[in-house]
Amino acid sequence: MTRTALAPKFTGAGTIEFADHEYPDPGPGQLLLAVQANALCGTDRHQYYDGSSVVPGHEAAGTVLQTGDGTTTPVGTRGAVFLMDFCGECRSCKYDATNQCLAKRADMGFTQDGGYGPYELVHESNFFPITDDIEIGNATMLLDVMGTSSHALGRAALVRQDVESVYIAGAGPIGLGLTVMSKLKYDVPVYISDFSRWRLEFAESFGAIPLLADDLTAAGHPDLAFDASGKESARRAALDILSPRGALICVGHGESVTLDVSGDLISPERAVLGSEYFRYDEMPGNLALLQDHQELIGRVISHRFPVADIAEAFRLFMAGETGKVVVTQDGAS
Ligand SMILES: [Zn+2]
Ligand SMILES: [Zn+2]
């Protein structure tokens, strides 16, 4: 039975309309979810302005409504959707590097329908069940906010263990996630820079030390720097203050950076690493952290809107004075 339901349609130029959308039954290995929450993300910007042939939304949480052949997840299970529909068979997946799958079937919300609609069809393998104590909107924090940030911290730990201070460029949603996760992992000063005073004040409420982006003097020489801004100037400024043996981890997509290999890398033995999303097998650890710190991490969500008001949610989010914004729905049947 194919379900037809109203779903947000991103038609481009910042316009979101509602139109009938068809959702087929789950096939072998698949689950049909009733979506209950989806967090807005800066990456949605492209679909918001350019339009999308699929229903966007890649930070979804909901409840299993119907199951396909060969699955074992019970109807009624609540959980979050891992963006990458990884194959489970390739060299990367066999090493649990599921964020680097060489044959992924889809990127949910980008190449296949995502979580702004009432339903989402997923493979059981990229659905992550949560526990009863996690509020469903907060479950979306397991994705870009906690997952992407803790993976970046893990990347940093590959090259630097003795950490006495951390610097984050960009106080948007990823920068906020990095702030919260850095404070939970390291009991050290965490500096954060942005041009927006609103964003800096919000980050400060999570324990970060705010810096206006054009003067990083107060940060001294941090051992780890994370770029969540995607800006060349921010990456360059981070490298210029990084301590010897320090690591710059680029998390935000965007511009380039030019390296003086001798001065930036060889002499001070610094590292520049990329960090892309996170591995599915990092989710249990983040769920345990969310169970212990749900009030703190839930506070990263500054606004919640019913999905009927998704256009207003995007308008506010794109204006830049928010933390994470989550749209919610009752859970279709
Ligand atoms: Zn995202
Ligand atoms: Zn794979």
mmCIF file of N, CA, C and O and ligand atoms in Angstrom, residues 41 43 58-59 144, ligand 1:
data_model
loop_
_atom_site.group_PDB
_atom_site.id
_atom_site.type_symbol
_atom_site.label_atom_id
_atom_site.label_comp_id
_atom_site.label_asym_id
_atom_site.label_seq_id
_atom_site.Cartn_x
_atom_site.Cartn_y
_atom_site.Cartn_z
ATOM 1 N N CYS A 41 19.755 22.275 9.555
ATOM 2 C CA CYS A 41 21.207 22.253 9.464
ATOM 3 C C CYS A 41 21.649 23.268 8.422
ATOM 4 O O CYS A 41 20.953 23.482 7.424
ATOM 5 N N THR A 43 23.721 22.896 6.227
ATOM 6 C CA THR A 43 23.856 22.210 4.934
ATOM 7 C C THR A 43 22.546 22.243 4.142
ATOM 8 O O THR A 43 22.555 22.115 2.917
ATOM 9 N N HIS A 58 18.123 15.739 7.138
ATOM 10 C CA HIS A 58 19.072 14.648 7.400
ATOM 11 C C HIS A 58 19.407 14.528 8.884
ATOM 12 O O HIS A 58 20.411 13.934 9.239
ATOM 13 N N GLU A 59 18.544 15.087 9.738
ATOM 14 C CA GLU A 59 18.775 14.931 11.185
ATOM 15 C C GLU A 59 17.448 14.526 11.820
ATOM 16 O O GLU A 59 16.855 15.273 12.581
ATOM 17 N N ASP A 144 24.185 15.446 13.896
ATOM 18 C CA ASP A 144 25.253 16.414 13.595
ATOM 19 C C ASP A 144 25.869 17.041 14.842
ATOM 20 O O ASP A 144 27.074 17.293 14.876
HETATM 21 ZN ZN ZN B 1 23.632 18.535 8.942
#
